[in-house]
């Protein structure tokens, strides 16, 4: 079989991911519910009293978003400790890697012309659970180290900028020039540029190393960071724009979710609606991740991604896929 030579554009990749999400919505939604349902409920419940509360008066003529700055009055120390030392580690070390790996196996079943089976995908993932857990911990520690280094660099840069611009502003003032406004503007521009550069740097490492999950569970690698780095070579900007567009879409829907919650007077209903919203939205990320993985791998494994896409478009009305012999 001829290798797939041309990578999917970021627009086409998003389109195929949405198609897969719609076609196999029940499987992806069930996966998200199993992995994130209880966690989203706990997240929403813990932070329910500190999220911005929106109210519309006179059909939206006035808009208020009161936020209680005293978080300690609404969240107990025990809840914070529970969140930091249990929910976050379980989410990022166990549930998220398992969810992403399972989604890759689900899409792989579609790729092979089969109807996706969630139980089989879970079994394949948990066969490599401990290597997956270890790689997730390693990845998290490395990304935390990079983040701390970048934050320290930003703080030092801000201190230097304040010191330099302060001296230059004093010199111009003593010389009879009022250049402080220009220096402040330049400082703000430089600070924004630094933030954008940090975002790009974090995104770079997240994308280049982020495909360690299928490298460990699908390809059977012991350490998945190296294979992920090689796999994503030459694909960073395409993947960057894919995830950027996806994040903008999810941000827009998140804002819509906040608006809808503002019309619900009962906290428990707000929590349930918020959890349901994220459960329905998170499979989009899983689908994009899996499609992008196979798009990169098929060009080196002699398979044709377009064959999978054709089978998906020719799917039966009941949602199954006709196997192409």
Short mmCIF file of C-alpha atoms in Angstrom, two decimals:
data_model
loop_
_atom_site.label_atom_id
_atom_site.label_comp_id
_atom_site.label_asym_id
_atom_site.label_seq_id
_atom_site.Cartn_x
_atom_site.Cartn_y
_atom_site.Cartn_z
CA UNK A 1 0.00 0.00 0.00
CA UNK A 2 1.36 3.41 -0.93
CA UNK A 3 2.32 5.66 2.00
CA UNK A 4 0.24 8.76 2.58
CA UNK A 5 2.64 11.47 1.37
CA UNK A 6 0.91 14.77 2.01
CA UNK A 7 -0.03 15.73 5.59
CA UNK A 8 -3.51 17.02 6.27
CA UNK A 9 -3.78 20.79 6.56
CA UNK A 10 -4.86 22.05 9.95
CA UNK A 11 -8.30 22.93 8.56
CA UNK A 12 -8.80 19.49 7.04
CA UNK A 13 -7.54 17.84 10.19
CA UNK A 14 -10.08 19.75 12.28
CA UNK A 15 -12.81 18.86 9.81
CA UNK A 16 -11.98 15.14 9.99
CA UNK A 17 -11.80 15.26 13.76
CA UNK A 18 -15.26 16.83 13.96
CA UNK A 19 -16.57 14.18 11.57
CA UNK A 20 -15.22 11.41 13.76
CA UNK A 21 -16.60 13.10 16.86
CA UNK A 22 -20.07 13.30 15.34
CA UNK A 23 -19.96 9.82 13.81
CA UNK A 24 -18.88 8.11 17.02
CA UNK A 25 -20.29 10.58 19.48
CA UNK A 26 -21.71 7.95 21.84
CA UNK A 27 -18.35 6.18 22.26
CA UNK A 28 -16.39 9.39 22.79
CA UNK A 29 -19.00 10.83 25.16
CA UNK A 30 -19.00 7.62 27.20
CA UNK A 31 -15.21 7.69 27.35
CA UNK A 32 -15.24 11.30 28.56
CA UNK A 33 -17.98 10.51 31.08
CA UNK A 34 -16.04 7.58 32.52
CA UNK A 35 -12.75 9.45 32.70
CA UNK A 36 -13.82 12.96 33.62
CA UNK A 37 -17.43 12.85 34.83
CA UNK A 38 -16.81 12.48 38.58
CA UNK A 39 -13.80 14.82 38.43
CA UNK A 40 -15.69 17.58 36.65
CA UNK A 41 -18.43 17.31 39.24
CA UNK A 42 -15.90 17.66 42.06
CA UNK A 43 -14.07 20.51 40.31
CA UNK A 44 -17.32 22.37 39.73
CA UNK A 45 -18.53 21.78 43.26
CA UNK A 46 -15.29 22.93 44.90
CA UNK A 47 -15.11 26.13 42.88
CA UNK A 48 -18.84 26.73 42.52
CA UNK A 49 -18.86 29.65 44.97
CA UNK A 50 -15.79 31.35 43.50
CA UNK A 51 -16.67 31.23 39.82
CA UNK A 52 -17.93 34.51 38.39
CA UNK A 53 -21.69 34.76 38.75
CA UNK A 54 -23.47 36.50 35.91
CA UNK A 55 -26.77 38.27 36.12
CA UNK A 56 -28.84 40.05 33.50
CA UNK A 57 -31.19 42.82 34.49
CA UNK A 58 -33.87 44.22 32.22
CA UNK A 59 -33.17 41.64 29.50
CA UNK A 60 -29.46 42.27 29.48
CA UNK A 61 -29.44 46.04 29.84
CA UNK A 62 -26.95 45.73 32.66
CA UNK A 63 -24.30 43.14 33.19
CA UNK A 64 -22.59 42.36 36.47
CA UNK A 65 -19.92 39.82 37.33
CA UNK A 66 -19.28 40.02 41.06
CA UNK A 67 -16.30 37.99 42.18
CA UNK A 68 -15.49 37.30 45.79
CA UNK A 69 -11.80 38.01 46.21
CA UNK A 70 -11.70 36.26 49.56
CA UNK A 71 -11.43 32.73 48.24
CA UNK A 72 -10.73 31.45 51.70
CA UNK A 73 -14.25 32.37 52.77
CA UNK A 74 -15.73 30.01 50.18
CA UNK A 75 -13.24 27.17 49.92
CA UNK A 76 -11.89 25.33 52.92
CA UNK A 77 -8.22 24.44 53.31
CA UNK A 78 -9.18 20.78 53.16
CA UNK A 79 -10.87 21.29 49.78
CA UNK A 80 -7.78 23.03 48.41
CA UNK A 81 -5.50 20.24 49.66
CA UNK A 82 -7.88 17.65 48.21
CA UNK A 83 -7.76 19.44 44.88
CA UNK A 84 -3.97 19.91 44.75
CA UNK A 85 -2.79 16.58 46.14
CA UNK A 86 -5.47 14.21 44.84
CA UNK A 87 -7.61 15.55 42.00
CA UNK A 88 -4.80 17.14 39.99
CA UNK A 89 -2.40 14.16 40.20
CA UNK A 90 -5.15 11.67 39.38
CA UNK A 91 -6.26 13.80 36.44
CA UNK A 92 -2.87 14.42 34.86
CA UNK A 93 -1.10 11.17 35.73
CA UNK A 94 -3.87 8.63 35.24
CA UNK A 95 -7.17 9.74 33.73
CA UNK A 96 -5.92 12.07 31.01
CA UNK A 97 -3.23 9.69 29.63
CA UNK A 98 -5.70 6.79 29.71
CA UNK A 99 -8.36 8.86 27.94
CA UNK A 100 -5.96 9.99 25.20
CA UNK A 101 -4.55 6.51 24.69
CA UNK A 102 -8.02 4.95 24.54
CA UNK A 103 -9.13 7.55 21.98
CA UNK A 104 -6.13 6.66 19.80
CA UNK A 105 -7.09 2.98 19.91
CA UNK A 106 -10.72 3.88 19.09
CA UNK A 107 -9.70 5.87 16.02
CA UNK A 108 -7.28 3.08 15.13
CA UNK A 109 -10.19 0.66 15.00
CA UNK A 110 -11.99 3.01 12.60
CA UNK A 111 -8.75 3.24 10.63
CA UNK A 112 -8.76 -0.56 10.26
CA UNK A 113 -12.36 -0.47 9.03
CA UNK A 114 -13.93 -1.78 12.24
CA UNK A 115 -16.62 -0.36 14.45
CA UNK A 116 -14.87 1.18 17.49
CA UNK A 117 -15.15 -0.89 20.64
CA UNK A 118 -14.51 0.96 23.88
CA UNK A 119 -13.87 -2.17 25.96
CA UNK A 120 -11.15 -3.38 23.61
CA UNK A 121 -9.56 0.07 23.52
CA UNK A 122 -9.45 0.16 27.31
CA UNK A 123 -7.88 -3.30 27.47
CA UNK A 124 -5.15 -2.30 25.04
CA UNK A 125 -4.43 0.86 27.04
CA UNK A 126 -4.27 -0.85 30.42
CA UNK A 127 -1.84 -3.45 29.12
CA UNK A 128 0.69 -0.61 29.14
CA UNK A 129 -0.65 1.25 32.17
CA UNK A 130 2.50 1.39 34.30
CA UNK A 131 4.82 2.50 31.48
CA UNK A 132 2.14 5.08 30.63
CA UNK A 133 1.99 6.24 34.25
CA UNK A 134 5.77 6.54 34.49
CA UNK A 135 6.04 8.47 31.23
CA UNK A 136 3.24 10.79 32.32
CA UNK A 137 5.06 11.55 35.57
CA UNK A 138 8.32 12.18 33.68
CA UNK A 139 6.57 14.41 31.17
CA UNK A 140 4.85 16.36 33.95
CA UNK A 141 8.08 16.92 35.87
CA UNK A 142 9.91 18.12 32.75
CA UNK A 143 7.12 20.50 31.78
CA UNK A 144 6.92 21.81 35.35
CA UNK A 145 10.67 22.46 35.31
CA UNK A 146 10.43 24.30 31.98
CA UNK A 147 7.52 26.36 33.27
CA UNK A 148 9.35 27.35 36.46
CA UNK A 149 12.46 28.34 34.50
CA UNK A 150 10.40 30.48 32.14
CA UNK A 151 8.50 32.12 35.01
CA UNK A 152 11.79 32.93 36.75
CA UNK A 153 13.15 34.37 33.49
CA UNK A 154 10.03 36.53 33.09
CA UNK A 155 10.27 37.85 36.64
CA UNK A 156 13.93 38.73 36.20
CA UNK A 157 13.22 40.39 32.86
CA UNK A 158 10.44 42.48 34.37
CA UNK A 159 12.74 43.56 37.21
CA UNK A 160 15.43 44.56 34.72
CA UNK A 161 12.94 46.42 32.54
CA UNK A 162 11.53 48.33 35.49
CA UNK A 163 15.05 49.22 36.64
CA UNK A 164 16.25 50.30 33.17
CA UNK A 165 13.13 52.24 32.26
CA UNK A 166 13.12 53.85 35.68
CA UNK A 167 16.67 55.11 35.17
CA UNK A 168 15.97 56.27 31.62
CA UNK A 169 12.76 57.98 32.70
CA UNK A 170 14.63 59.83 35.43
CA UNK A 171 17.34 60.93 33.00
CA UNK A 172 14.84 62.25 30.46
CA UNK A 173 12.86 64.04 33.17
CA UNK A 174 15.99 65.73 34.50
CA UNK A 175 16.83 66.81 30.95
CA UNK A 176 13.41 68.38 30.53
CA UNK A 177 11.85 65.62 28.42
CA UNK A 178 8.62 63.87 29.37
CA UNK A 179 9.34 60.45 27.89
CA UNK A 180 7.93 58.30 30.70
CA UNK A 181 4.74 57.49 28.76
CA UNK A 182 6.78 56.19 25.83
CA UNK A 183 8.94 54.05 28.09
CA UNK A 184 5.87 52.61 29.82
CA UNK A 185 4.31 51.78 26.46
CA UNK A 186 7.52 50.11 25.32
CA UNK A 187 7.69 48.13 28.55
CA UNK A 188 4.11 46.90 28.14
CA UNK A 189 4.77 45.89 24.53
CA UNK A 190 7.91 44.01 25.52
CA UNK A 191 6.11 42.29 28.38
CA UNK A 192 3.30 41.14 26.06
CA UNK A 193 5.89 39.91 23.58
CA UNK A 194 7.61 37.92 26.34
CA UNK A 195 4.29 36.34 27.39
CA UNK A 196 3.61 35.32 23.80
CA UNK A 197 7.09 33.86 23.48
CA UNK A 198 6.62 31.88 26.68
CA UNK A 199 3.27 30.59 25.42
CA UNK A 200 4.94 29.54 22.17
CA UNK A 201 7.80 27.86 24.06
CA UNK A 202 5.43 25.89 26.31
CA UNK A 203 3.33 24.94 23.30
CA UNK A 204 6.45 23.81 21.46
CA UNK A 205 7.46 21.32 24.13
CA UNK A 206 3.88 20.22 24.80
CA UNK A 207 3.42 19.36 21.14
CA UNK A 208 6.86 17.89 20.47
CA UNK A 209 6.73 15.61 23.54
CA UNK A 210 2.95 15.34 23.90
CA UNK A 211 2.61 12.29 21.66
CA UNK A 212 4.50 10.10 24.09
CA UNK A 213 1.17 8.48 25.01
CA UNK A 214 0.60 6.50 21.77
CA UNK A 215 4.34 5.93 21.52
CA UNK A 216 4.12 4.01 24.81
CA UNK A 217 0.74 2.26 24.46
CA UNK A 218 0.43 1.76 20.68
CA UNK A 219 4.06 1.43 19.63
CA UNK A 220 5.25 -0.24 22.84
CA UNK A 221 8.11 2.17 23.52
CA UNK A 222 9.67 2.23 26.97
CA UNK A 223 10.23 5.99 26.98
CA UNK A 224 7.91 7.85 24.66
CA UNK A 225 9.43 11.35 24.66
CA UNK A 226 12.06 10.58 22.03
CA UNK A 227 9.68 8.86 19.58
CA UNK A 228 7.20 11.72 20.06
CA UNK A 229 9.91 14.26 19.26
CA UNK A 230 10.81 12.40 16.07
CA UNK A 231 7.19 11.89 15.09
CA UNK A 232 6.29 15.58 15.34
CA UNK A 233 9.38 16.79 13.47
CA UNK A 234 8.24 19.19 10.78
CA UNK A 235 4.64 19.23 12.05
CA UNK A 236 4.85 21.71 14.91
CA UNK A 237 3.25 24.75 13.27
CA UNK A 238 0.48 22.72 11.69
CA UNK A 239 -0.35 21.13 15.04
CA UNK A 240 0.06 24.47 16.81
CA UNK A 241 -2.62 26.09 14.65
CA UNK A 242 -4.87 23.05 15.04
CA UNK A 243 -4.79 23.26 18.83
CA UNK A 244 -4.96 27.08 18.79
CA UNK A 245 -8.16 27.04 16.76
CA UNK A 246 -9.56 24.27 18.93
CA UNK A 247 -8.75 26.23 22.11
CA UNK A 248 -10.48 29.32 20.71
CA UNK A 249 -13.56 27.27 19.88
CA UNK A 250 -13.62 25.74 23.34
CA UNK A 251 -13.12 29.16 24.96
CA UNK A 252 -16.09 30.53 23.06
CA UNK A 253 -18.28 27.62 24.13
CA UNK A 254 -17.01 27.95 27.71
CA UNK A 255 -18.12 31.58 27.77
CA UNK A 256 -21.51 30.51 26.42
CA UNK A 257 -21.69 27.92 29.19
CA UNK A 258 -21.07 30.63 31.80
CA UNK A 259 -23.85 32.73 30.33
CA UNK A 260 -26.28 29.83 30.46
CA UNK A 261 -25.33 29.00 34.03
CA UNK A 262 -26.14 32.60 34.98
CA UNK A 263 -29.82 31.92 34.33
CA UNK A 264 -29.92 28.93 36.71
CA UNK A 265 -30.67 29.85 40.33
CA UNK A 266 -29.70 26.54 41.93
CA UNK A 267 -26.04 25.68 42.59
CA UNK A 268 -26.48 21.94 42.09
CA UNK A 269 -27.96 22.50 38.63
CA UNK A 270 -25.11 24.86 37.78
CA UNK A 271 -22.62 22.17 38.77
CA UNK A 272 -24.37 19.49 36.73
CA UNK A 273 -24.69 21.70 33.67
CA UNK A 274 -21.05 22.75 33.84
CA UNK A 275 -19.89 19.13 34.19
CA UNK A 276 -22.11 18.00 31.32
CA UNK A 277 -20.78 20.79 29.12
CA UNK A 278 -17.16 19.77 29.57
CA UNK A 279 -17.94 16.09 29.21
CA UNK A 280 -19.52 16.78 25.83
CA UNK A 281 -16.70 19.11 24.74
CA UNK A 282 -13.61 17.21 25.87
CA UNK A 283 -13.99 14.45 23.21
CA UNK A 284 -13.12 17.06 20.58
CA UNK A 285 -9.60 17.25 22.01
CA UNK A 286 -9.37 13.46 22.11
CA UNK A 287 -10.49 13.17 18.50
CA UNK A 288 -8.06 15.84 17.25
CA UNK A 289 -5.20 14.20 19.12
CA UNK A 290 -5.92 10.77 17.67
CA UNK A 291 -6.42 12.00 14.11
CA UNK A 292 -3.23 14.06 14.22
CA UNK A 293 -1.30 11.07 15.55
CA UNK A 294 -2.42 8.81 12.71
CA UNK A 295 -1.89 11.56 10.17
CA UNK A 296 1.77 11.71 11.21
CA UNK A 297 2.30 7.95 11.53
CA UNK A 298 0.65 6.74 8.33
CA UNK A 299 3.28 8.47 6.20
CA UNK A 300 5.99 6.32 7.77
CA UNK A 301 4.04 3.06 8.19
CA UNK A 302 2.85 2.62 4.60
CA UNK A 303 -0.84 3.19 5.30
CA UNK A 304 -3.23 5.61 3.68
CA UNK A 305 -5.21 7.95 5.90
CA UNK A 306 -7.50 8.81 3.01
CA UNK A 307 -8.73 5.21 2.98
CA UNK A 308 -9.90 5.64 6.55
CA UNK A 309 -11.57 8.95 5.71
CA UNK A 310 -13.34 7.39 2.73
CA UNK A 311 -14.68 4.56 4.87
CA UNK A 312 -15.85 7.11 7.40
CA UNK A 313 -17.74 9.10 4.75
CA UNK A 314 -19.29 5.87 3.41
CA UNK A 315 -20.47 4.82 6.88
CA UNK A 316 -23.74 2.99 7.28
CA UNK A 317 -26.77 4.96 8.61
CA UNK A 318 -26.57 3.18 11.94
CA UNK A 319 -23.11 4.63 12.52
CA UNK A 320 -21.17 1.48 11.68
CA UNK A 321 -18.49 1.44 9.04
CA UNK A 322 -18.40 -0.85 6.06
CA UNK A 323 -15.13 -2.71 5.95
CA UNK A 324 -13.23 -2.26 2.72
CA UNK A 325 -11.61 -5.52 1.69
#
